[in-house]
Amino acid sequence: MISTSEGEMVVEFWPDVAPKTVDNFQKLARNGFYDGTAFHRVVKNFMIQGGDPLTKDPGQEAYWGTGDPGYKIAAEFNDRPHVRGVISMARAQHPDSAGSQFFICLADARFLDRQYTAFGKLIKGDDVLEKIGDVPTTFGGGGEKSRPTRRIEVKSIRIVPADSVK
């Protein structure tokens, strides 16, 4: 359950195709790693990105998008398509460079299939995803107009039993 300043989204995990990625995300969530971070990147009609611990500190804004938990995890590319609502690991150029940053697709992005580790999908909160995807953006790191003009906070990410949210 991803609780944000815009509302709640619920994600169902795919441990059958990305077991190590799911384990890593759940471990970080249980340890409160994501609490107080922000969605620092919103690309219209593409995706929203969060999970960078540096976003807890507005003074680190120049470095947002570069933070991680201090380690990298191996990619688990799979056949699940990158379509609206799919959660996947963000990474640098090297396939095994993901750590904590993730993105949620706002639209079909099939060109990412088998190149990024898709590890779950949204089962509740599509309206919240839409609201975040519609936030006005300005130029941020890398000269891309994807930095939200106001903070979209991740208040917490809690791991809850699937049957408690249906």
PDB file of C-alpha atoms in Angstrom:
ATOM      1  CA  MET A   1       0.000   0.000   0.000  1.00  0.00           C
ATOM      2  CA  ILE A   2       1.622   3.239  -1.189  1.00  0.00           C
ATOM      3  CA  SER A   3       0.285   6.173   0.816  1.00  0.00           C
ATOM      4  CA  THR A   4       1.021   9.494  -0.918  1.00  0.00           C
ATOM      5  CA  SER A   5       0.123  13.142  -0.482  1.00  0.00           C
ATOM      6  CA  GLU A   6      -2.372  12.554  -3.323  1.00  0.00           C
ATOM      7  CA  GLY A   7      -4.027   9.415  -1.889  1.00  0.00           C
ATOM      8  CA  GLU A   8      -3.390   5.683  -1.719  1.00  0.00           C
ATOM      9  CA  MET A   9      -2.385   3.170  -4.356  1.00  0.00           C
ATOM     10  CA  VAL A  10      -2.272  -0.592  -3.854  1.00  0.00           C
ATOM     11  CA  VAL A  11       0.181  -2.776  -5.752  1.00  0.00           C
ATOM     12  CA  GLU A  12       0.041  -6.535  -6.211  1.00  0.00           C
ATOM     13  CA  PHE A  13       3.484  -8.145  -6.489  1.00  0.00           C
ATOM     14  CA  TRP A  14       4.699 -10.739  -8.993  1.00  0.00           C
ATOM     15  CA  PRO A  15       7.136 -12.927  -7.008  1.00  0.00           C
ATOM     16  CA  ASP A  16       6.759 -15.642  -9.640  1.00  0.00           C
ATOM     17  CA  VAL A  17       8.683 -13.585 -12.233  1.00  0.00           C
ATOM     18  CA  ALA A  18      10.796 -11.248 -10.057  1.00  0.00           C
ATOM     19  CA  PRO A  19      11.320 -12.890  -6.632  1.00  0.00           C
ATOM     20  CA  LYS A  20      14.522 -11.054  -5.643  1.00  0.00           C
ATOM     21  CA  THR A  21      13.132  -7.695  -6.750  1.00  0.00           C
ATOM     22  CA  VAL A  22       9.908  -8.225  -4.785  1.00  0.00           C
ATOM     23  CA  ASP A  23      11.909  -9.318  -1.719  1.00  0.00           C
ATOM     24  CA  ASN A  24      14.152  -6.246  -1.968  1.00  0.00           C
ATOM     25  CA  PHE A  25      11.221  -3.831  -2.345  1.00  0.00           C
ATOM     26  CA  GLN A  26       9.344  -5.418   0.567  1.00  0.00           C
ATOM     27  CA  LYS A  27      12.443  -5.364   2.784  1.00  0.00           C
ATOM     28  CA  LEU A  28      13.016  -1.664   2.080  1.00  0.00           C
ATOM     29  CA  ALA A  29       9.325  -0.878   2.679  1.00  0.00           C
ATOM     30  CA  ARG A  30       9.242  -2.803   5.984  1.00  0.00           C
ATOM     31  CA  ASN A  31      12.325  -0.896   7.156  1.00  0.00           C
ATOM     32  CA  GLY A  32      10.665   2.470   6.399  1.00  0.00           C
ATOM     33  CA  PHE A  33      13.189   3.259   3.654  1.00  0.00           C
ATOM     34  CA  TYR A  34      10.572   4.843   1.370  1.00  0.00           C
ATOM     35  CA  ASP A  35       8.745   6.833   4.073  1.00  0.00           C
ATOM     36  CA  GLY A  36       9.137  10.556   3.433  1.00  0.00           C
ATOM     37  CA  THR A  37      10.552  10.189  -0.070  1.00  0.00           C
ATOM     38  CA  ALA A  38       8.890  11.817  -3.088  1.00  0.00           C
ATOM     39  CA  PHE A  39       7.932  11.080  -6.664  1.00  0.00           C
ATOM     40  CA  HIS A  40      10.711  13.207  -8.158  1.00  0.00           C
ATOM     41  CA  ARG A  41      10.031  12.459 -11.810  1.00  0.00           C
ATOM     42  CA  VAL A  42       6.732  12.622 -13.690  1.00  0.00           C
ATOM     43  CA  VAL A  43       6.840  12.140 -17.447  1.00  0.00           C
ATOM     44  CA  LYS A  44       3.436  12.846 -18.974  1.00  0.00           C
ATOM     45  CA  ASN A  45       1.758   9.842 -20.590  1.00  0.00           C
ATOM     46  CA  PHE A  46       4.725   7.644 -19.618  1.00  0.00           C
ATOM     47  CA  MET A  47       5.481   7.101 -15.917  1.00  0.00           C
ATOM     48  CA  ILE A  48       5.972   8.440 -12.390  1.00  0.00           C
ATOM     49  CA  GLN A  49       9.244   7.657 -10.582  1.00  0.00           C
ATOM     50  CA  GLY A  50      10.122   7.526  -6.898  1.00  0.00           C
ATOM     51  CA  GLY A  51      12.158   5.604  -4.354  1.00  0.00           C
ATOM     52  CA  ASP A  52      15.205   7.884  -4.160  1.00  0.00           C
ATOM     53  CA  PRO A  53      16.209   8.435  -0.496  1.00  0.00           C
ATOM     54  CA  LEU A  54      17.800  11.772  -1.441  1.00  0.00           C
ATOM     55  CA  THR A  55      14.293  13.183  -2.064  1.00  0.00           C
ATOM     56  CA  LYS A  56      13.782  13.277   1.727  1.00  0.00           C
ATOM     57  CA  ASP A  57      16.043  16.354   1.718  1.00  0.00           C
ATOM     58  CA  PRO A  58      14.998  19.331  -0.468  1.00  0.00           C
ATOM     59  CA  GLY A  59      18.598  20.576  -0.182  1.00  0.00           C
ATOM     60  CA  GLN A  60      19.702  17.540  -2.204  1.00  0.00           C
ATOM     61  CA  GLU A  61      17.395  18.336  -5.147  1.00  0.00           C
ATOM     62  CA  ALA A  62      20.308  18.632  -7.580  1.00  0.00           C
ATOM     63  CA  TYR A  63      21.050  14.947  -6.880  1.00  0.00           C
ATOM     64  CA  TRP A  64      17.496  13.576  -6.950  1.00  0.00           C
ATOM     65  CA  GLY A  65      17.378  10.539  -9.186  1.00  0.00           C
ATOM     66  CA  THR A  66      20.845   9.330  -8.155  1.00  0.00           C
ATOM     67  CA  GLY A  67      20.142   7.861  -4.717  1.00  0.00           C
ATOM     68  CA  ASP A  68      19.952   4.202  -3.769  1.00  0.00           C
ATOM     69  CA  PRO A  69      20.058   2.010  -0.658  1.00  0.00           C
ATOM     70  CA  GLY A  70      23.835   1.588  -0.881  1.00  0.00           C
ATOM     71  CA  TYR A  71      23.722  -1.511  -3.059  1.00  0.00           C
ATOM     72  CA  LYS A  72      22.475  -2.733  -6.444  1.00  0.00           C
ATOM     73  CA  ILE A  73      20.326  -5.739  -7.334  1.00  0.00           C
ATOM     74  CA  ALA A  74      20.467  -7.982 -10.381  1.00  0.00           C
ATOM     75  CA  ALA A  75      17.854  -7.490 -13.080  1.00  0.00           C
ATOM     76  CA  GLU A  76      15.042 -10.033 -13.389  1.00  0.00           C
ATOM     77  CA  PHE A  77      13.756  -9.293 -16.871  1.00  0.00           C
ATOM     78  CA  ASN A  78      10.556 -11.178 -17.628  1.00  0.00           C
ATOM     79  CA  ASP A  79       7.644 -11.430 -20.038  1.00  0.00           C
ATOM     80  CA  ARG A  80       5.235  -9.172 -18.137  1.00  0.00           C
ATOM     81  CA  PRO A  81       4.366  -6.185 -20.345  1.00  0.00           C
ATOM     82  CA  HIS A  82       4.942  -2.592 -19.271  1.00  0.00           C
ATOM     83  CA  VAL A  83       1.374  -1.294 -19.456  1.00  0.00           C
ATOM     84  CA  ARG A  84      -0.541   1.269 -17.401  1.00  0.00           C
ATOM     85  CA  GLY A  85      -0.293   0.512 -13.698  1.00  0.00           C
ATOM     86  CA  VAL A  86       2.753  -1.768 -13.881  1.00  0.00           C
ATOM     87  CA  ILE A  87       5.475  -1.096 -11.280  1.00  0.00           C
ATOM     88  CA  SER A  88       9.034  -1.672 -12.441  1.00  0.00           C
ATOM     89  CA  MET A  89      12.544  -0.957 -11.198  1.00  0.00           C
ATOM     90  CA  ALA A  90      14.305   2.179 -12.405  1.00  0.00           C
ATOM     91  CA  ARG A  91      17.982   1.733 -13.198  1.00  0.00           C
ATOM     92  CA  ALA A  92      21.011   3.335 -14.802  1.00  0.00           C
ATOM     93  CA  GLN A  93      22.403   2.116 -18.130  1.00  0.00           C
ATOM     94  CA  HIS A  94      23.769  -1.149 -16.698  1.00  0.00           C
ATOM     95  CA  PRO A  95      20.975  -3.761 -16.359  1.00  0.00           C
ATOM     96  CA  ASP A  96      22.079  -4.709 -12.821  1.00  0.00           C
ATOM     97  CA  SER A  97      22.060  -1.150 -11.443  1.00  0.00           C
ATOM     98  CA  ALA A  98      18.652  -0.970  -9.738  1.00  0.00           C
ATOM     99  CA  GLY A  99      18.467  -0.488  -5.978  1.00  0.00           C
ATOM    100  CA  SER A 100      15.408   1.273  -4.608  1.00  0.00           C
ATOM    101  CA  GLN A 101      14.029   3.542  -7.319  1.00  0.00           C
ATOM    102  CA  PHE A 102      10.907   2.383  -9.089  1.00  0.00           C
ATOM    103  CA  PHE A 103       8.403   3.690 -11.579  1.00  0.00           C
ATOM    104  CA  ILE A 104       4.727   3.123 -12.268  1.00  0.00           C
ATOM    105  CA  CYS A 105       3.586   3.278 -15.878  1.00  0.00           C
ATOM    106  CA  LEU A 106       0.977   5.905 -16.794  1.00  0.00           C
ATOM    107  CA  ALA A 107       0.488   4.340 -20.223  1.00  0.00           C
ATOM    108  CA  ASP A 108       1.651   1.372 -22.252  1.00  0.00           C
ATOM    109  CA  ALA A 109       5.449   1.435 -22.547  1.00  0.00           C
ATOM    110  CA  ARG A 110       6.106  -1.861 -24.290  1.00  0.00           C
ATOM    111  CA  PHE A 111       9.512  -0.654 -25.502  1.00  0.00           C
ATOM    112  CA  LEU A 112      10.663  -1.245 -21.896  1.00  0.00           C
ATOM    113  CA  ASP A 113       9.631  -4.920 -21.950  1.00  0.00           C
ATOM    114  CA  ARG A 114      12.485  -7.308 -21.080  1.00  0.00           C
ATOM    115  CA  GLN A 115      14.781  -4.317 -20.431  1.00  0.00           C
ATOM    116  CA  TYR A 116      13.458  -3.289 -17.007  1.00  0.00           C
ATOM    117  CA  THR A 117      12.281  -5.508 -14.152  1.00  0.00           C
ATOM    118  CA  ALA A 118       8.488  -5.370 -13.967  1.00  0.00           C
ATOM    119  CA  PHE A 119       7.529  -6.735 -10.541  1.00  0.00           C
ATOM    120  CA  GLY A 120       3.861  -5.906  -9.943  1.00  0.00           C
ATOM    121  CA  LYS A 121       0.811  -3.913 -10.924  1.00  0.00           C
ATOM    122  CA  LEU A 122      -1.645  -1.448  -9.455  1.00  0.00           C
ATOM    123  CA  ILE A 123      -4.869  -3.067  -8.237  1.00  0.00           C
ATOM    124  CA  LYS A 124      -6.344   0.031  -6.537  1.00  0.00           C
ATOM    125  CA  GLY A 125      -5.766   3.752  -6.825  1.00  0.00           C
ATOM    126  CA  ASP A 126      -5.708   4.357 -10.563  1.00  0.00           C
ATOM    127  CA  ASP A 127      -7.308   7.750  -9.818  1.00  0.00           C
ATOM    128  CA  VAL A 128      -4.315   8.601  -7.593  1.00  0.00           C
ATOM    129  CA  LEU A 129      -1.885   7.485 -10.304  1.00  0.00           C
ATOM    130  CA  GLU A 130      -3.744   9.751 -12.736  1.00  0.00           C
ATOM    131  CA  LYS A 131      -3.643  12.685 -10.309  1.00  0.00           C
ATOM    132  CA  ILE A 132       0.126  12.324  -9.848  1.00  0.00           C
ATOM    133  CA  GLY A 133       0.612  11.916 -13.604  1.00  0.00           C
ATOM    134  CA  ASP A 134      -1.254  15.192 -14.184  1.00  0.00           C
ATOM    135  CA  VAL A 135       0.877  17.290 -11.800  1.00  0.00           C
ATOM    136  CA  PRO A 136       2.516  20.254 -13.552  1.00  0.00           C
ATOM    137  CA  THR A 137       6.242  19.731 -14.141  1.00  0.00           C
ATOM    138  CA  THR A 138       9.281  21.899 -14.695  1.00  0.00           C
ATOM    139  CA  PHE A 139      12.854  21.258 -15.776  1.00  0.00           C
ATOM    140  CA  GLY A 140      14.778  19.097 -13.348  1.00  0.00           C
ATOM    141  CA  GLY A 141      17.938  17.062 -13.599  1.00  0.00           C
ATOM    142  CA  GLY A 142      19.174  16.182 -17.055  1.00  0.00           C
ATOM    143  CA  GLY A 143      17.265  18.989 -18.783  1.00  0.00           C
ATOM    144  CA  GLU A 144      14.034  16.974 -18.825  1.00  0.00           C
ATOM    145  CA  LYS A 145      10.737  18.696 -17.995  1.00  0.00           C
ATOM    146  CA  SER A 146       9.754  16.065 -15.448  1.00  0.00           C
ATOM    147  CA  ARG A 147      10.269  17.601 -12.001  1.00  0.00           C
ATOM    148  CA  PRO A 148       6.889  18.101 -10.260  1.00  0.00           C
ATOM    149  CA  THR A 149       6.298  21.764  -9.399  1.00  0.00           C
ATOM    150  CA  ARG A 150       5.057  20.689  -5.958  1.00  0.00           C
ATOM    151  CA  ARG A 151       6.164  17.882  -3.690  1.00  0.00           C
ATOM    152  CA  ILE A 152       4.378  14.557  -4.254  1.00  0.00           C
ATOM    153  CA  GLU A 153       5.277  12.803  -1.020  1.00  0.00           C
ATOM    154  CA  VAL A 154       5.388   9.093  -0.361  1.00  0.00           C
ATOM    155  CA  LYS A 155       4.164   9.112   3.230  1.00  0.00           C
ATOM    156  CA  SER A 156       4.674   5.377   3.621  1.00  0.00           C
ATOM    157  CA  ILE A 157       4.768   2.069   1.821  1.00  0.00           C
ATOM    158  CA  ARG A 158       3.259  -0.740   3.875  1.00  0.00           C
ATOM    159  CA  ILE A 159       3.249  -4.426   3.061  1.00  0.00           C
ATOM    160  CA  VAL A 160      -0.231  -5.771   3.821  1.00  0.00           C
ATOM    161  CA  PRO A 161      -1.989  -9.082   3.133  1.00  0.00           C
ATOM    162  CA  ALA A 162      -3.642  -9.128  -0.294  1.00  0.00           C
ATOM    163  CA  ASP A 163      -7.032 -10.060   1.145  1.00  0.00           C
ATOM    164  CA  SER A 164      -7.041  -6.943   3.356  1.00  0.00           C
ATOM    165  CA  VAL A 165      -7.346  -4.576   0.368  1.00  0.00           C
ATOM    166  CA  LYS A 166      -9.620  -6.321  -2.133  1.00  0.00           C
TER     167      LYS A 166
END
